[in-house]
mmCIF file of C-alpha atoms in Angstrom:
data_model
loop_
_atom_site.group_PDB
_atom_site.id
_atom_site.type_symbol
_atom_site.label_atom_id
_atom_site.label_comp_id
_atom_site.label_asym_id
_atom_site.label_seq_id
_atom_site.Cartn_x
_atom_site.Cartn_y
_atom_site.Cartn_z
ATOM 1 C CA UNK A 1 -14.367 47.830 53.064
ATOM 2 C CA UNK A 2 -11.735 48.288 50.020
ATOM 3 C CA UNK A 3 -11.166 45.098 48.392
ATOM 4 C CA UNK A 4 -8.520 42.785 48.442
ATOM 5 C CA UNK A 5 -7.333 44.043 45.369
ATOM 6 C CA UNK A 6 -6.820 47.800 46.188
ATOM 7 C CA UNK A 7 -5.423 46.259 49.849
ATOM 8 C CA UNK A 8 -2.869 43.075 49.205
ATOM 9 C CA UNK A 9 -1.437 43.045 52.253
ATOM 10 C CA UNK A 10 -3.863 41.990 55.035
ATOM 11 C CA UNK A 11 -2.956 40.611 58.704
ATOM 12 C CA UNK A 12 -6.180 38.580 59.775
ATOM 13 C CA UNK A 13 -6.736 37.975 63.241
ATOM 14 C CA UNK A 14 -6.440 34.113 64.177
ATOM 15 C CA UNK A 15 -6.033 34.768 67.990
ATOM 16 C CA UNK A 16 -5.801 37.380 70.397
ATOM 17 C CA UNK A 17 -7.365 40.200 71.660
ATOM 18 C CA UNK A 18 -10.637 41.701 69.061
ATOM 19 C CA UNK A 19 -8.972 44.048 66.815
ATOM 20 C CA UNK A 20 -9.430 45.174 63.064
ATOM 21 C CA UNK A 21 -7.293 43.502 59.879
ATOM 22 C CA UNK A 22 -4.200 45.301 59.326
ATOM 23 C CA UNK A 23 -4.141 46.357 56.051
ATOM 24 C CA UNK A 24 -1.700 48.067 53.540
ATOM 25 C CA UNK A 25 -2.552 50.087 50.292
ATOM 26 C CA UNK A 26 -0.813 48.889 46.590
ATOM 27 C CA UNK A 27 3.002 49.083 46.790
ATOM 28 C CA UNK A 28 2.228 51.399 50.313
ATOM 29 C CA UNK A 29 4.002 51.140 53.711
ATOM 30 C CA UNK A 30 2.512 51.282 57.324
ATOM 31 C CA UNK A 31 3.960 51.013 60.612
ATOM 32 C CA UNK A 32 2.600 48.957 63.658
ATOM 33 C CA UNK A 33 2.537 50.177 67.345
ATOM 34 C CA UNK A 34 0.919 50.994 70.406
ATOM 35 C CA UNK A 35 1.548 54.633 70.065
ATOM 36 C CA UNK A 36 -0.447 57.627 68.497
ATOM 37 C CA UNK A 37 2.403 57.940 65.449
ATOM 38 C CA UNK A 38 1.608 54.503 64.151
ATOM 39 C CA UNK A 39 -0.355 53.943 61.502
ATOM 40 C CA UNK A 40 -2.064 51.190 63.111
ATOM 41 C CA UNK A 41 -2.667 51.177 66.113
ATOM 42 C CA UNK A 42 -2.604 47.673 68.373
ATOM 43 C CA UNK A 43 -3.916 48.686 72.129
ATOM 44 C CA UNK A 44 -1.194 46.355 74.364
ATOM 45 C CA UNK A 45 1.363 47.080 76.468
ATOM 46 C CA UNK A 46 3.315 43.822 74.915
ATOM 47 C CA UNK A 47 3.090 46.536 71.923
ATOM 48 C CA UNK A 48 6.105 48.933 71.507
ATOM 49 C CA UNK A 49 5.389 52.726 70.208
ATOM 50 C CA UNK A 50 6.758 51.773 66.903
ATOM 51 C CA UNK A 51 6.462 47.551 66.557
ATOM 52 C CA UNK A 52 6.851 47.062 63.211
ATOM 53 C CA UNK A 53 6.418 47.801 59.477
ATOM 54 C CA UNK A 54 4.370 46.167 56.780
ATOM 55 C CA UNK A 55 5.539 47.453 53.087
ATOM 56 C CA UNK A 56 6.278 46.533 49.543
ATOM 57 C CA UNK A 57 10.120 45.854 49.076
ATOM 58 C CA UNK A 58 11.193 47.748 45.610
ATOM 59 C CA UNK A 59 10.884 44.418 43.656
ATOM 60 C CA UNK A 60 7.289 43.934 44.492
ATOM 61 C CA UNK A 61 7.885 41.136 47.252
ATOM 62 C CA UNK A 62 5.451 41.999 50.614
ATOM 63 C CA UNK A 63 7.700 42.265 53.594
ATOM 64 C CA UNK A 64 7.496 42.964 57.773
ATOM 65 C CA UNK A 65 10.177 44.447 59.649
ATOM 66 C CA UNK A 66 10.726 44.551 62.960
ATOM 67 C CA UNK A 67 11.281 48.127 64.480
ATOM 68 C CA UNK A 68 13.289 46.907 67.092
ATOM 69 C CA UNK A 69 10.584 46.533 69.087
ATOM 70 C CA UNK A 70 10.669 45.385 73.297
ATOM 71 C CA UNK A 71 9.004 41.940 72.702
ATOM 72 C CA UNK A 72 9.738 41.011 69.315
ATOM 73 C CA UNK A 73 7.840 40.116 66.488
ATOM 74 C CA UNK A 74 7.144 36.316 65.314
ATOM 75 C CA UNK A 75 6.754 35.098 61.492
ATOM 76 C CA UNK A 76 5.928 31.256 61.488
ATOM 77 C CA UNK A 77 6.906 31.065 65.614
ATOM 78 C CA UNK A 78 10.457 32.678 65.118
ATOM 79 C CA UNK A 79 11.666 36.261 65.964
ATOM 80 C CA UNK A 80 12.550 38.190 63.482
ATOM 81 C CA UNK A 81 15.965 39.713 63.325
ATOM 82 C CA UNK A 82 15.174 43.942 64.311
ATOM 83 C CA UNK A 83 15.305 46.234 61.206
ATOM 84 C CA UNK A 84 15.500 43.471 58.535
ATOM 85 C CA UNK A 85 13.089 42.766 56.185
ATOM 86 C CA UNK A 86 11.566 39.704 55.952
ATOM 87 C CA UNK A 87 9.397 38.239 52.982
ATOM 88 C CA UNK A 88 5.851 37.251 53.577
ATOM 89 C CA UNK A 89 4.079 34.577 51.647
ATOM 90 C CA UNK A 90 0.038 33.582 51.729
ATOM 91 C CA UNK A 91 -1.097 31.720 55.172
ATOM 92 C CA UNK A 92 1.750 32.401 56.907
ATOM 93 C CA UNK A 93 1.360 33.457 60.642
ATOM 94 C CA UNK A 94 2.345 37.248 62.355
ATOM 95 C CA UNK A 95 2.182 37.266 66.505
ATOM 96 C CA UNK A 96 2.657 40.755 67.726
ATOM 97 C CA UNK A 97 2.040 40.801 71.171
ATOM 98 C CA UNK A 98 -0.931 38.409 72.106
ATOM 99 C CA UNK A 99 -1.816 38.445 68.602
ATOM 100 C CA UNK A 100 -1.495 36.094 65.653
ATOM 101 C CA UNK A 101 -2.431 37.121 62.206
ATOM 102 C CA UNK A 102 -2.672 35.133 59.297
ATOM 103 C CA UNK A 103 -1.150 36.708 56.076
ATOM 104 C CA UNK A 104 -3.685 37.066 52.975
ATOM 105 C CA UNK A 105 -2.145 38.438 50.261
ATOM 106 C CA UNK A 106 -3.860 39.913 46.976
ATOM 107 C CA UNK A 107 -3.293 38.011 43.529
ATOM 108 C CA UNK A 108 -2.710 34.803 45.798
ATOM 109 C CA UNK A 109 -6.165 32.969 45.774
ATOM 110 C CA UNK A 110 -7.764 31.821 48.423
ATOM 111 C CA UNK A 111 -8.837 27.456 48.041
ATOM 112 C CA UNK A 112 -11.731 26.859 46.139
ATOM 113 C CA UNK A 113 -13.529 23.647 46.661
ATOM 114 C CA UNK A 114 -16.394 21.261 45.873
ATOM 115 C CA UNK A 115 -18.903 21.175 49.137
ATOM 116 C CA UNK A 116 -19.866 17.647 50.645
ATOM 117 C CA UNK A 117 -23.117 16.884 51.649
ATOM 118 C CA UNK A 118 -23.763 17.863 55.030
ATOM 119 C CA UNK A 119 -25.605 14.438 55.992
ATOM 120 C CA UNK A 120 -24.542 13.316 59.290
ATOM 121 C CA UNK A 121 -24.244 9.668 57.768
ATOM 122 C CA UNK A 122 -22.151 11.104 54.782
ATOM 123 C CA UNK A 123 -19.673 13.924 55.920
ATOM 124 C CA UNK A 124 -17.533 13.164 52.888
ATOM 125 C CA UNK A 125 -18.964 12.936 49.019
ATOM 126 C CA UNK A 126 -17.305 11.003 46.526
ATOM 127 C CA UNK A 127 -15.830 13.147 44.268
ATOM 128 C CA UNK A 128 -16.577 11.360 40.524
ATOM 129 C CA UNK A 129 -13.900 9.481 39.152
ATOM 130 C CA UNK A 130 -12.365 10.906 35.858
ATOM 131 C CA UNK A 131 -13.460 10.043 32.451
ATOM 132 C CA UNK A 132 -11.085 6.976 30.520
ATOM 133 C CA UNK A 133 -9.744 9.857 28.353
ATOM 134 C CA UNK A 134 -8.768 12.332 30.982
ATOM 135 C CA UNK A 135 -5.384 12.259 32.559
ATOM 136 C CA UNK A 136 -5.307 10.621 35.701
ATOM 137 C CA UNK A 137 -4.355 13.131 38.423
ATOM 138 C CA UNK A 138 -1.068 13.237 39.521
ATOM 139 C CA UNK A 139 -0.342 11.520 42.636
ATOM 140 C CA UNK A 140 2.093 13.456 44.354
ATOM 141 C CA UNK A 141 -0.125 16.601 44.257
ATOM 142 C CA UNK A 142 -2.291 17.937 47.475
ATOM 143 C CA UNK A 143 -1.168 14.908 49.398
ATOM 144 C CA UNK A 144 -2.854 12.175 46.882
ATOM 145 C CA UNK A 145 0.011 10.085 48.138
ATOM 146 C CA UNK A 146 -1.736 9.748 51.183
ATOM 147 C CA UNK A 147 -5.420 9.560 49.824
ATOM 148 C CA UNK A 148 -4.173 6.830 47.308
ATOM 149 C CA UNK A 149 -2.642 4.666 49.947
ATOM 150 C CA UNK A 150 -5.976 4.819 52.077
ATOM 151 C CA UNK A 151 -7.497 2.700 49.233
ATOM 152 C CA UNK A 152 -5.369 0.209 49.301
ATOM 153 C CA UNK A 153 -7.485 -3.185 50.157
ATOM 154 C CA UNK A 154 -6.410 -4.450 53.923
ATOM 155 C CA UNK A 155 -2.830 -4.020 53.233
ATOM 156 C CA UNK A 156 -0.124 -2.755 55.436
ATOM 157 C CA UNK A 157 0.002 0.545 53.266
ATOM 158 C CA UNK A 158 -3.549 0.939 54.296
ATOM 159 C CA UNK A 159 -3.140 0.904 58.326
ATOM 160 C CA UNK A 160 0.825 3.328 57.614
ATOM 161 C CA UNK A 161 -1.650 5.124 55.258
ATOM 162 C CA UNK A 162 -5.081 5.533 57.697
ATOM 163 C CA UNK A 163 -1.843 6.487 60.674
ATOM 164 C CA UNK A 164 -0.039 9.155 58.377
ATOM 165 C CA UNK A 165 -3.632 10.883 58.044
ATOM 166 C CA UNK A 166 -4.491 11.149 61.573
ATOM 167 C CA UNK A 167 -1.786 11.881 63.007
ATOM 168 C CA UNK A 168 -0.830 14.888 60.004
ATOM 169 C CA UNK A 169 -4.403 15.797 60.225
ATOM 170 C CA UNK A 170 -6.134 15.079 62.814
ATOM 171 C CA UNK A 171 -4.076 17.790 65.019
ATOM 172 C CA UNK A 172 -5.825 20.360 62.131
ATOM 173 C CA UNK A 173 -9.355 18.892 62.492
ATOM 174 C CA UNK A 174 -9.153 19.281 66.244
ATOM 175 C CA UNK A 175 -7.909 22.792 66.714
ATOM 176 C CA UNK A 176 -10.273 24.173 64.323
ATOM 177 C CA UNK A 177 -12.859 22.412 66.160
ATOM 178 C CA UNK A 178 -11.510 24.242 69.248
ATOM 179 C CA UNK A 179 -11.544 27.339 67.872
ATOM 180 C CA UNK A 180 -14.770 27.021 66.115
ATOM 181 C CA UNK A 181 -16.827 26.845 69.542
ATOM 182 C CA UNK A 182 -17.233 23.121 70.033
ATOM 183 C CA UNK A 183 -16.775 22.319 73.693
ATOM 184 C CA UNK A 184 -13.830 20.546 74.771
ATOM 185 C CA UNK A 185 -15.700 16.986 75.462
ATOM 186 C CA UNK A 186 -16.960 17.176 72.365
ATOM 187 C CA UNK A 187 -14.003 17.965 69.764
ATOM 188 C CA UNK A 188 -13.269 13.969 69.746
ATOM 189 C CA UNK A 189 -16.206 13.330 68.172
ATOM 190 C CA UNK A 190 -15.556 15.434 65.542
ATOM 191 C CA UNK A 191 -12.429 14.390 64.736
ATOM 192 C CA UNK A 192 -14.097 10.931 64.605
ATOM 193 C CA UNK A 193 -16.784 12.174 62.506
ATOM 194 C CA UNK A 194 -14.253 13.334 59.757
ATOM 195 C CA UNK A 195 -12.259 10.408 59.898
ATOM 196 C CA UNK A 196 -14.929 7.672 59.842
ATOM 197 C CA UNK A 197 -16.625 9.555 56.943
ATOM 198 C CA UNK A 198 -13.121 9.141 55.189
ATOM 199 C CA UNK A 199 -12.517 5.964 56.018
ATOM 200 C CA UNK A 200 -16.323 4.981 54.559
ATOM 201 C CA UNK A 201 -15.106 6.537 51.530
ATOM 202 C CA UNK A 202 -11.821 5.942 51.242
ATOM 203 C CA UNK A 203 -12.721 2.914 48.647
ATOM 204 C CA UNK A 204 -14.003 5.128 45.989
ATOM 205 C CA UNK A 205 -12.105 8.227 46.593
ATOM 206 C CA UNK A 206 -10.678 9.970 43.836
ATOM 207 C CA UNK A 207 -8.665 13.154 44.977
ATOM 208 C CA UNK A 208 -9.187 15.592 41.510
ATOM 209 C CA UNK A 209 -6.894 18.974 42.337
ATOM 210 C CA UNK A 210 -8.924 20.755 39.827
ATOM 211 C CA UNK A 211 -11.859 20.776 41.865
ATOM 212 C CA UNK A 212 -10.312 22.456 44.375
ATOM 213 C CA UNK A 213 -7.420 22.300 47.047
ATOM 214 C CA UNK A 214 -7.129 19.498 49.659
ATOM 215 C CA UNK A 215 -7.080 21.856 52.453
ATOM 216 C CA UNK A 216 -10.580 23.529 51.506
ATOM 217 C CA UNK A 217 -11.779 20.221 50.900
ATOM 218 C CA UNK A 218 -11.140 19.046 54.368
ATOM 219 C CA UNK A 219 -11.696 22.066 55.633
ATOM 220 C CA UNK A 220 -15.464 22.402 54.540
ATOM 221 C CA UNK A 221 -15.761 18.698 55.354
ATOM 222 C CA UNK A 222 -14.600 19.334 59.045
ATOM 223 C CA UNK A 223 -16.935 22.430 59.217
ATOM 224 C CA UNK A 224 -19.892 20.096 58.190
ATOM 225 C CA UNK A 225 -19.683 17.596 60.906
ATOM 226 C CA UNK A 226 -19.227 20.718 63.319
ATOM 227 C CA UNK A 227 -22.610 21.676 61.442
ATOM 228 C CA UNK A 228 -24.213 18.918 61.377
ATOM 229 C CA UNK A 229 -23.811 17.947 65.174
ATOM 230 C CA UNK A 230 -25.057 21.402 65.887
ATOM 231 C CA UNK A 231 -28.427 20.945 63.811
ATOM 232 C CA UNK A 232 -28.637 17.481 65.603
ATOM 233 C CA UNK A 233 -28.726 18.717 69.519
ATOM 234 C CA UNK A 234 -30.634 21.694 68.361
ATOM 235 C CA UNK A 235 -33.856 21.131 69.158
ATOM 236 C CA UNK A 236 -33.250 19.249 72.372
ATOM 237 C CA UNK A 237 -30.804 21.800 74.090
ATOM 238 C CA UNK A 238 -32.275 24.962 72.401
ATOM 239 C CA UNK A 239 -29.432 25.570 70.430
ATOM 240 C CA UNK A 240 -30.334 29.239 68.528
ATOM 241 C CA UNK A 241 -30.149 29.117 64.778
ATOM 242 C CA UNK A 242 -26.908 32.088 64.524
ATOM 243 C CA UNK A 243 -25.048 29.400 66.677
ATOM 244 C CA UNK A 244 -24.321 27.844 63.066
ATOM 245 C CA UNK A 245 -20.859 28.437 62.031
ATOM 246 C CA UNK A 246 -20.576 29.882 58.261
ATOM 247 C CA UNK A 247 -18.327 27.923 55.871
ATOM 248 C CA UNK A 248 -18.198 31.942 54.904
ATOM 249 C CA UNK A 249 -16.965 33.327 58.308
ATOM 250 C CA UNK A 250 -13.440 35.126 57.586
ATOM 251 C CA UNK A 251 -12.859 34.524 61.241
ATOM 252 C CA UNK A 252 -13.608 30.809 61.067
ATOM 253 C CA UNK A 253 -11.228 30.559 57.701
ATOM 254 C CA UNK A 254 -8.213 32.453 59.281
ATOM 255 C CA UNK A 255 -8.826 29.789 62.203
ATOM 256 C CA UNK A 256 -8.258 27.100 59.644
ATOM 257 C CA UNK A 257 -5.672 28.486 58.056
ATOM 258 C CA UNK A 258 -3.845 29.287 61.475
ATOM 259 C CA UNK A 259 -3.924 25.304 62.675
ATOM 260 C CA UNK A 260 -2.954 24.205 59.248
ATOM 261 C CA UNK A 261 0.047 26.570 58.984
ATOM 262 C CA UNK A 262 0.488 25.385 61.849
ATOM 263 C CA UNK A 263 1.071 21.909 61.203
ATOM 264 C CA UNK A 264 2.823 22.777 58.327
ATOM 265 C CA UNK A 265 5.580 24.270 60.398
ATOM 266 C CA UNK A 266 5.816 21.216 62.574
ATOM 267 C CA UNK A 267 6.339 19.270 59.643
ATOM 268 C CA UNK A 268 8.589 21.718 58.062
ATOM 269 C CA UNK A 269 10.702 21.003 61.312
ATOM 270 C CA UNK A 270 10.929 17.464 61.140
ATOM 271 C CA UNK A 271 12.675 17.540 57.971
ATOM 272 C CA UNK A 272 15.016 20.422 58.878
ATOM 273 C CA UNK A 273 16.196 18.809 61.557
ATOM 274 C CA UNK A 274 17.689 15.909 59.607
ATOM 275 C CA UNK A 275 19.695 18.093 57.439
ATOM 276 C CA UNK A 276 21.369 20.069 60.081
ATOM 277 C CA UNK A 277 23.576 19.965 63.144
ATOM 278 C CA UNK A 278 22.495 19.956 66.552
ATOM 279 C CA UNK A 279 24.138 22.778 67.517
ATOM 280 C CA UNK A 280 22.335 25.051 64.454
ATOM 281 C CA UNK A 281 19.096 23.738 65.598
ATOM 282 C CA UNK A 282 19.743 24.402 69.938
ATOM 283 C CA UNK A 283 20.672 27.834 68.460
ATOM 284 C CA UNK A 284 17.873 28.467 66.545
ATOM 285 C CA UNK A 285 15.785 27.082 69.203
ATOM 286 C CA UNK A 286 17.027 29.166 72.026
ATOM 287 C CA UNK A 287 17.566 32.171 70.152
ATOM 288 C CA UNK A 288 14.890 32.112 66.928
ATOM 289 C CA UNK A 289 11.925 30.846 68.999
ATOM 290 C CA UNK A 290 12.694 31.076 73.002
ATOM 291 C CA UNK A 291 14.175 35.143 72.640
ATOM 292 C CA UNK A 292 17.015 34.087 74.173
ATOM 293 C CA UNK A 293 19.829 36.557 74.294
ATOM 294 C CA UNK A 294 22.421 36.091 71.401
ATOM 295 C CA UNK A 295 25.045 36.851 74.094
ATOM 296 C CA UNK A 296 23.489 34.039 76.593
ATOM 297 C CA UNK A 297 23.092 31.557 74.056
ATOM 298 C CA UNK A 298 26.518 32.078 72.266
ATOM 299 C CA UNK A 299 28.032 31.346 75.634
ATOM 300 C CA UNK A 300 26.129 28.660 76.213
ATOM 301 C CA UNK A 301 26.927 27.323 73.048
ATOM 302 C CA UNK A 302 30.315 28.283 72.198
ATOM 303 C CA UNK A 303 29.617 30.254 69.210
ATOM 304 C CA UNK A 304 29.521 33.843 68.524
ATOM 305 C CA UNK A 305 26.800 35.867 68.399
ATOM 306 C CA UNK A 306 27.154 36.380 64.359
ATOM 307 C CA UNK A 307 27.039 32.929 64.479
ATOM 308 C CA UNK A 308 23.848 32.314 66.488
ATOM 309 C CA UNK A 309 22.211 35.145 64.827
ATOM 310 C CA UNK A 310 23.332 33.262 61.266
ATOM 311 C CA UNK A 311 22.230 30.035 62.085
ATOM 312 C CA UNK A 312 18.482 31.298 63.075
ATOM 313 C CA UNK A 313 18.293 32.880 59.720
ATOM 314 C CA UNK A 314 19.567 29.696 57.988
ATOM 315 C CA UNK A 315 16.703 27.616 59.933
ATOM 316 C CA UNK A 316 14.330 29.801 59.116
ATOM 317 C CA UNK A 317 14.992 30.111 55.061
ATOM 318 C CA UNK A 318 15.327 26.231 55.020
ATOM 319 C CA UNK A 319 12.155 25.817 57.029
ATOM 320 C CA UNK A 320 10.049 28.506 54.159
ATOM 321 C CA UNK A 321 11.488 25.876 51.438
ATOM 322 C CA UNK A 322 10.184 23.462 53.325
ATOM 323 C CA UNK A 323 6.651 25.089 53.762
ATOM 324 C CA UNK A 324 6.978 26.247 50.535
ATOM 325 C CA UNK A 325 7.235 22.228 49.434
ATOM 326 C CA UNK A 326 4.081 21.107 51.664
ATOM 327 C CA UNK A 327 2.221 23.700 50.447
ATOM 328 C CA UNK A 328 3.011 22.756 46.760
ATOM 329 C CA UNK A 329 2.183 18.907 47.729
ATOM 330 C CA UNK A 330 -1.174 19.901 49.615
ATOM 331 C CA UNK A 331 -2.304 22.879 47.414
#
């Protein structure tokens, strides 16, 4: 397969249906559809002939249209407006039918990250602390202001800290366990693995963002207790060796990526919401992420359709700032 450098657009599978990457050539174009005319083809009858587009926009930015297509097509859980281009950014998420892809994009790197142990009674290494001379690392990048307040010694900002973390993470944790294989009665017990090997740590933890990115940290630290608990039951239930998930499985990485995005976008919402009016947000609700009918929902409403379809499009350019501003925070 060409590399990533020859292809920089790639649509990853994160659910759905077994199907190849979608992939577009350097500063190429290539339409999406059900039909024989397409350039790729996606085998559903939620599929129109012609679904959408994937191209370079003339100032280098990577962009999907929608083709006008039956069903619509989804960027971050909102339909996007037919026959306007929209820009795409690393991680973000592409549901065509009963798929959703996860956007990779060449010269955007993918995390890098230091591994912890795989140890059942470890699941999380201390990363060393810095030396006196090096400059601390700052604390408002890859979520440190969490990590920091998880050291604090019995304090109130410890128990706010220990709640932010589970309840921004442990949503993440849970659904990659999910879609890693782990059976349902079981994906507690992961999420309890991660967070008690955290909370064992949390003392000495020093979060250093040039070791890698928060996200791959947890991420390979999540995929370790999954590991881990495998290895454990293995020789009493005859679990087979392949049964292992890879920490270098594309297909387990675009499932990570999917539930963080994910949460990201539920986040993303919460602080939208604050800083506009109801109405904006009913419309983009009922319009942007229901496909309700601009007509319907204008009457519902009150508004006109110009002003439905403008207040989705406002929504969804405040809610990429937003992602845009977690992702900077989190790495």
């Amino acid at each position: 397969m060409p590399s990533l450098i020859e292809l920089p657009i790639r649509l990853q599978r994160a659910t759905g249906p077994a199907c190849e990457d979608l992939l577009v050539e350097t500063h190429g174009q290539r339409t999406i559809g059900r039909g024989s005319d397409s350039d790729i083809s996606l085998d559903n009858d939620s599929v129109s002939r012609l679904h959408a587009q994937l191209c370079w926009s003339a100032d280098s930015v990577a962009t999907i249209v929608d083709l006008g297509s039956k069903h619509g097509t989804l960027l971050n859980g909102a339909f996007l407006e037919p026959k306007e281009p929209f820009p795409l950014h690393n991680r973000d998420l592409v549901t065509i039918g009963p798929w959703t892809f996860v956007v990779r994009l060449a010269g955007e790197p993918e995390e890098t990250h230091v591994a912890p142990p795989l140890a059942s009674d470890a699941p999380v290494a201390e990363t060393p602390a810095p030396e006196a001379s090096a400059k601390p690392p700052d604390p408002y990048r890859t979520r440190a202001s969490v990590l920091l307040r998880l050291r604090a010694n019995g304090t109130l900002d410890r128990e706010v800290g220990w709640n932010d973390f589970s309840r921004i993470y442990g949503p993440v944790i849970a659904g990659f366990a999910r879609n890693s294989g782990v059976p349902p009665q079981e994906i507690d017990d992961v999420l309890q693995d991660v967070m008690l090997g955290f909370f064992r740590q949390s003392q000495n933890f020093i979060y250093d963002p040039s070791r890698g990115r928060f996200r791959g940290y947890l991420k390979t630290v999540t995929l370790n207790s999954i590991r881990d608990r495998h290895r454990r039951k293995r020789p009493k239930v005859g679990i087979p060796e392949q049964f292992d998930p890879s920490t270098d499985d594309d297909r387990l990485q675009a499932a990570w990526d999917h539930e963080w995005t994910q949460s990201l976008l539920h986040r993303a919402m919460e602080r939208v919401k604050v800083a506009v009016k109801p109405n904006t947000l009913e419309a983009f609700d009922r319009y942007g992420v229901r496909g309700e009918p601009a007509e319907s929902v204008a009457k519902a409403l009150g508004m006109s359709e110009a002003s439905i379809r403008h207040a989705k499009m406002r929504v969804m350019h405040q809610l990429r700032e937003e992602i845009q501003r977690l992702r900077a925070e989190e790495g």
